[in-house]
CSV table of C-alpha atoms in Angstrom, one decimal:
chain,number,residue,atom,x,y,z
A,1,UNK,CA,0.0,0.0,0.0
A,2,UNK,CA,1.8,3.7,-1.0
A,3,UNK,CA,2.2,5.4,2.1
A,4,UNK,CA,-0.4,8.2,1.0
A,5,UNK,CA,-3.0,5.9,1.6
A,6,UNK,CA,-2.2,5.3,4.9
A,7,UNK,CA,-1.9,8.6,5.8
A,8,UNK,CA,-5.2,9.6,4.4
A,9,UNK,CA,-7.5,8.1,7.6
A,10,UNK,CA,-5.1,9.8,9.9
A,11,UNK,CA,-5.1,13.2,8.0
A,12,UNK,CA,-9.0,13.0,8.4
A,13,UNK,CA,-8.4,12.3,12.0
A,14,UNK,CA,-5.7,15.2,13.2
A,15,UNK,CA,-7.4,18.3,12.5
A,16,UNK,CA,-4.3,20.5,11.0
A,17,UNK,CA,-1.2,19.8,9.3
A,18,UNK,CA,1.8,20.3,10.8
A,19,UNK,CA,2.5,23.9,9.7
A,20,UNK,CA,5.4,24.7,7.1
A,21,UNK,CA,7.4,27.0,10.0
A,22,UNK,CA,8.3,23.7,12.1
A,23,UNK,CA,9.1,21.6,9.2
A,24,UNK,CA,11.6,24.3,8.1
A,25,UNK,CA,12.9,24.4,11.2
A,26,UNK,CA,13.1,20.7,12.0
A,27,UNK,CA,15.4,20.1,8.8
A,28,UNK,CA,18.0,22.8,10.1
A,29,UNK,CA,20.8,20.7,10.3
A,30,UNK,CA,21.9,22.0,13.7
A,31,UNK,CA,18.5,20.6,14.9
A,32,UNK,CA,19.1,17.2,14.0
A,33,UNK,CA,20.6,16.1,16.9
A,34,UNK,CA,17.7,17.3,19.4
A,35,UNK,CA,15.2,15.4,16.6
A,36,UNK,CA,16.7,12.3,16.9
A,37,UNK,CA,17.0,12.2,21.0
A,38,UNK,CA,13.6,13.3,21.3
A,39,UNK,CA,12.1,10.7,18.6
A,40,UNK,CA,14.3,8.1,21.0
A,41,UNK,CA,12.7,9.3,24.0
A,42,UNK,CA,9.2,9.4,22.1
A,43,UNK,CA,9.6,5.3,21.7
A,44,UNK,CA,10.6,4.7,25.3
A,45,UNK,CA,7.7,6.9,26.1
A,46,UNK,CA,5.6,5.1,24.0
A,47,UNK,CA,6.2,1.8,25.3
A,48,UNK,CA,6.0,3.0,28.8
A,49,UNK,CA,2.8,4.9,28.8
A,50,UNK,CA,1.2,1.2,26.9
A,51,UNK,CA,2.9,-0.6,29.6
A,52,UNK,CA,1.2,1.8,32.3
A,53,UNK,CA,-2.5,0.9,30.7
A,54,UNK,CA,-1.5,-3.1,30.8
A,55,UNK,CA,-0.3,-3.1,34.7
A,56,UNK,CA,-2.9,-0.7,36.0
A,57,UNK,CA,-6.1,-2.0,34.1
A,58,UNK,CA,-5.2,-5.2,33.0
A,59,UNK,CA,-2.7,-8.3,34.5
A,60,UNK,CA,-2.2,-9.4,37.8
A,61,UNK,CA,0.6,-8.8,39.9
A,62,UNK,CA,3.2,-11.7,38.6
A,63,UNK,CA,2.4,-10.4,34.3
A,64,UNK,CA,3.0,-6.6,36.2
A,65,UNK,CA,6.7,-7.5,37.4
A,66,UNK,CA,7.6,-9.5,34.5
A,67,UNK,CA,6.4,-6.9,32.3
A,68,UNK,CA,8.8,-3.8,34.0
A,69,UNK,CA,11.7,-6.3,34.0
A,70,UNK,CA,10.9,-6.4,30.3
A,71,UNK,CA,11.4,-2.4,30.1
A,72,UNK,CA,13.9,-2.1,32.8
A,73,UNK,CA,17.0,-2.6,30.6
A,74,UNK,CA,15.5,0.4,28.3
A,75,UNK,CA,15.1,2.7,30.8
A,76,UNK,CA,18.5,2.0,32.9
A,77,UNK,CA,20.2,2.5,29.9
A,78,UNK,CA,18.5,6.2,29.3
A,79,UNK,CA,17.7,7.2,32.8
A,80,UNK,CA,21.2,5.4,34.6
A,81,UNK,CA,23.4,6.3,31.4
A,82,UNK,CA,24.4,2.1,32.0
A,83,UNK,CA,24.4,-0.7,30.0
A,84,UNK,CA,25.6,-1.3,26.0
A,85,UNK,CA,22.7,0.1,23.5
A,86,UNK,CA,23.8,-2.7,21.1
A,87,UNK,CA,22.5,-5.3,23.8
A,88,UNK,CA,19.1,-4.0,23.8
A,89,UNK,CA,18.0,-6.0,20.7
A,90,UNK,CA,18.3,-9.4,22.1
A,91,UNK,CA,16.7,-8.1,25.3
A,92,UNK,CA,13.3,-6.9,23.7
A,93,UNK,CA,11.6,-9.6,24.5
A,94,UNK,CA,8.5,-11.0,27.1
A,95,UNK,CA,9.5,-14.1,28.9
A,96,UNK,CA,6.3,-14.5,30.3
A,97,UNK,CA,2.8,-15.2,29.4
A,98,UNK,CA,0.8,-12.0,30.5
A,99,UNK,CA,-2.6,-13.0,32.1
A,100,UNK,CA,-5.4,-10.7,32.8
A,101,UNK,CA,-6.3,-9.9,36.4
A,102,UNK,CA,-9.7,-12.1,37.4
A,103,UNK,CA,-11.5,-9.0,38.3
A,104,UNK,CA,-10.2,-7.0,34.8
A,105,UNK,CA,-13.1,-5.7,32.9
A,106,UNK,CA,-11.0,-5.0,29.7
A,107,UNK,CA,-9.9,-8.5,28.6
A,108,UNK,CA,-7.2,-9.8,26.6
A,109,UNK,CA,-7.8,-7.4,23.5
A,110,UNK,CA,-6.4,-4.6,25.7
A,111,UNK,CA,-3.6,-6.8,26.6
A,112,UNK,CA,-2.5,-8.2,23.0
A,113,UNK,CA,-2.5,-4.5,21.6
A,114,UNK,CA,-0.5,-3.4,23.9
A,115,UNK,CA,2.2,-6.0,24.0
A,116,UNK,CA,2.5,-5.7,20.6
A,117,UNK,CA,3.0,-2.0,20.5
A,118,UNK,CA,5.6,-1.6,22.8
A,119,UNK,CA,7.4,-4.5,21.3
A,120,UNK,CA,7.2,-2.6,18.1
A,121,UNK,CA,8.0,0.5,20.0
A,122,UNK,CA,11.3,-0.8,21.9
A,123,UNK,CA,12.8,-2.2,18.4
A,124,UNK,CA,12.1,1.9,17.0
A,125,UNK,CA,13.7,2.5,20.0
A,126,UNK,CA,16.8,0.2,19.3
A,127,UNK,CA,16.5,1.8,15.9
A,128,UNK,CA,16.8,5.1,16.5
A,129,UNK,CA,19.8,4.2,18.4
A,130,UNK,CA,21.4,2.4,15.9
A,131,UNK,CA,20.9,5.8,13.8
A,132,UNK,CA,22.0,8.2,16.1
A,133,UNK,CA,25.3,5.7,16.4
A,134,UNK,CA,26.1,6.0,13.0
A,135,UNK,CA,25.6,10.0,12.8
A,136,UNK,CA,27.6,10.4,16.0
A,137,UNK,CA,25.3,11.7,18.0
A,138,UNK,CA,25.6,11.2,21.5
A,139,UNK,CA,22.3,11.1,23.9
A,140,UNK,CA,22.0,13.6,26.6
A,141,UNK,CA,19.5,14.8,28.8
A,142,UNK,CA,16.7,16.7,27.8
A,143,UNK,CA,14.0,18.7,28.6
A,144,UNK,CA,10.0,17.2,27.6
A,145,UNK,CA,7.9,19.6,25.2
A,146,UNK,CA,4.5,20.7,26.2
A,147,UNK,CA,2.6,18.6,23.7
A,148,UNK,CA,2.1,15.1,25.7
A,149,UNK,CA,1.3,17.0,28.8
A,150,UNK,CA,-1.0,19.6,27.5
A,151,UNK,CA,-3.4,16.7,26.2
A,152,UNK,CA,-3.0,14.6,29.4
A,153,UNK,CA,-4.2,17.4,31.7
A,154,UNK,CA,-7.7,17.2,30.3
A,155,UNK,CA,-7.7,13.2,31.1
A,156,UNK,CA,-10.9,13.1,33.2
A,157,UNK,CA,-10.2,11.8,36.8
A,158,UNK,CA,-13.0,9.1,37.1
A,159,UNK,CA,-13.3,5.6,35.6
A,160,UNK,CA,-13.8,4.0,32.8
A,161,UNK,CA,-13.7,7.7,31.5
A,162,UNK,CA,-10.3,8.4,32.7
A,163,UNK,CA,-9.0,5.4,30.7
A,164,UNK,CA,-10.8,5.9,27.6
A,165,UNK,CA,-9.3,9.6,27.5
A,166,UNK,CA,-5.5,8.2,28.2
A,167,UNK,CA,-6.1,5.9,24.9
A,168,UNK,CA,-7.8,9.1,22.6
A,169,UNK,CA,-4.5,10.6,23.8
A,170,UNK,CA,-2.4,8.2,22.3
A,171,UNK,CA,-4.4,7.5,19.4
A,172,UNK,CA,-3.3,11.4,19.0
A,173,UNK,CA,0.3,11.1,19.8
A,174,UNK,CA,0.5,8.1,17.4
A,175,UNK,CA,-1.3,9.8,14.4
A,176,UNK,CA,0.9,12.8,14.8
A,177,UNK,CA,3.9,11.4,14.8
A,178,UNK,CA,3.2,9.4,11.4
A,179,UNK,CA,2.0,12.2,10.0
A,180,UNK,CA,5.4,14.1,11.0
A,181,UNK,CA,7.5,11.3,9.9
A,182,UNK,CA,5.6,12.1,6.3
A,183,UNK,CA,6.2,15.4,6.6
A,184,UNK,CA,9.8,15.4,7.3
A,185,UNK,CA,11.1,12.1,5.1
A,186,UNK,CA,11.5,13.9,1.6
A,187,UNK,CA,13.5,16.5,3.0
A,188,UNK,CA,16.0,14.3,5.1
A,189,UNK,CA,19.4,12.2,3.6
A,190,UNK,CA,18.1,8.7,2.3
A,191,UNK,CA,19.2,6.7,5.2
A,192,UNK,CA,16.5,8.8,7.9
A,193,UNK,CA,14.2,9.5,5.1
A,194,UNK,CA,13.9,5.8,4.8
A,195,UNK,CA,13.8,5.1,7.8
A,196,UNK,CA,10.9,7.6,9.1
A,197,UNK,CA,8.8,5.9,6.2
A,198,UNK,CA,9.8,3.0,7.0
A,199,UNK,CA,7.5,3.6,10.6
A,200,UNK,CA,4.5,5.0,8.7
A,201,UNK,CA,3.0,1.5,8.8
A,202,UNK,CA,3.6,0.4,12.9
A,203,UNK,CA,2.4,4.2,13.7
A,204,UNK,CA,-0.9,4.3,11.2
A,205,UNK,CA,-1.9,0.8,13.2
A,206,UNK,CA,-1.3,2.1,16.8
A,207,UNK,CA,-3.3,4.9,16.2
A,208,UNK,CA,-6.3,2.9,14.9
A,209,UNK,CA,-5.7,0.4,18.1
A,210,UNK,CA,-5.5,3.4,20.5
A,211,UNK,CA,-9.1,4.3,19.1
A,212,UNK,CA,-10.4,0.9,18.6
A,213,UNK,CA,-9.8,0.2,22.0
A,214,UNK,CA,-11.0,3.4,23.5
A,215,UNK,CA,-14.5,2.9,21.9
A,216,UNK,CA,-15.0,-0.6,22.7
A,217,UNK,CA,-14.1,0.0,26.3
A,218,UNK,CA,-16.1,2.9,27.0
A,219,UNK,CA,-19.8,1.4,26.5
A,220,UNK,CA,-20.6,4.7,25.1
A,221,UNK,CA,-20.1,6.8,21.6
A,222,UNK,CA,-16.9,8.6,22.0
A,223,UNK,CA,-17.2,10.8,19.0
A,224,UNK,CA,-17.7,13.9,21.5
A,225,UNK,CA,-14.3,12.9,23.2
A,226,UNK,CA,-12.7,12.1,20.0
A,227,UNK,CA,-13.7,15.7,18.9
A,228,UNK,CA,-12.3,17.6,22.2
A,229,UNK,CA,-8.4,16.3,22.2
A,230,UNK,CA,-8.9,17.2,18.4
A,231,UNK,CA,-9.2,20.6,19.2
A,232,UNK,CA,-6.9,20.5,22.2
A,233,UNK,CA,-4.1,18.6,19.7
A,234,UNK,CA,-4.8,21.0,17.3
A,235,UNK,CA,-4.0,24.0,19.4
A,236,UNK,CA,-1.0,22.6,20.4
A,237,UNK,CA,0.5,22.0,16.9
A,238,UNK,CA,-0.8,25.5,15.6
A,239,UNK,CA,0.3,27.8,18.5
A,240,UNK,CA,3.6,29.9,19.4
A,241,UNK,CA,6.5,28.2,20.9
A,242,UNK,CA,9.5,28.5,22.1
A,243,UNK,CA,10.8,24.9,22.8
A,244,UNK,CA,11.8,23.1,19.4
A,245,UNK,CA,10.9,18.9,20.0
A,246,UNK,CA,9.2,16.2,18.0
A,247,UNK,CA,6.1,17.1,18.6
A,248,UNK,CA,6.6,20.9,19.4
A,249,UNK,CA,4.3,23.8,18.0
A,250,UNK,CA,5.1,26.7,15.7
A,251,UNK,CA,8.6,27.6,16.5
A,252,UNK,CA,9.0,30.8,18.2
């Protein structure tokens, strides 16, 4: 399938482009460092923020552990600065079954798609690595942009609402970020260029999961909820500001 086709259902979902000012500024070449650590820190937030959904909704205590020993290696070896990045790839990997909690309302479905994500997830992750290796860039420490927060504060606090707004959110996240990786691929040296369409296919599904899940968990018609993070992602993309990430507004 050309990738234009699969962008079409998520350009109908995000309700602007991402505007001409941050794509210009994205493909500065003295940004290209800060692009690629914040697209690595996008996967390991990615996989983290599935993982959260799994181990609070969904799997009993025994799947819960087995499933942050799963991630710990990631995260030691960006929040501890330990570990070999080249070991990662043999360690992305679930040793154990993950079984749904007896009491879980949200079944196995919930479950499935998320295991699968942040496997898919942790190997970008490994990717991205493997990229910013053989550009020399080295990973340091850096500050979150505004965009993951300032859809996350209008999460409602009460269930199964709350959950069904955390899984909007990501459908979000994840249609954004394909549609930037579009965006910034014919402008970019073959070997990124490649690569970023190379995700277009992983990131189109888990935006469809996101909101496949959040309507069949909800028990009601989400269209209304669907159409408010529009509007909140949309001022987000479209608005002023001053701190230049992946997912960052107009640049200031």
């Amino acid at each position: 399938m050309p990738y234009s086709e699969l962008l079409q259902p998520i350009n109908n979902f995000l309700q602007c482009e991402t505007p001409q000012a941050w794509i210009d500024e994205a493909i500065k070449p003295e940004n290209l460092n800060v692009l690629l650590i914040d697209h690595l820190i996008c996967e390991l937030k990615a996989a983290q923020s599935a993982m959260f959904l799994i181990r609070k909704y969904a799997v009993d205590k025994q799947s819960s552990d087995a499933l942050l020993e799963w991630l710990k290696p990631f995260e030691t070896l960006i929040y501890k600065r330990e570990g070999n990045w080249q070991d990662l790839a043999a360690k992305n990997k679930l040793n154990k079954s993950v079984i749904p909690k007896s009491d879980s309302p949200y079944g196995q479905d919930l479950i499935d798609k998320m295991v699968m994500l942040i496997k898919e997830e942790l190997h970008h992750f490994y990717q991205v690595l493997e990229i910013m290796d053989e550009y020399g860039v080295e990973y340091q420490s850096i500050t979150p942009c505004r965009y993951a927060k300032g859809m996350l504060r209008h999460v409602k606090t009460y269930e199964p609402d709350a959950l069904v707004d955390k899984l909007i959110v990501g459908a979000y996240i994840e249609a954004r970020s394909c549609e930037r990786f579009a965006k910034l691929a014919p402008h970019l040296d073959k070997r990124l260029g490649d690569f970023y369409i190379s995700l277009l296919r992983s990131e189109a599904r888990h935006y469809q999961d996101y909101l496949t899940l959040a309507q069949e968990i909800a028990g009601f018609d989400i269209t209304e909820r669907v159409a408010f993070f529009a509007e909140k992602e949309r001022e987000l993309i479209i608005t002023s500001d001053t701190d230049f990430k992946f997912h960052s507004g107009v640049p200031n």
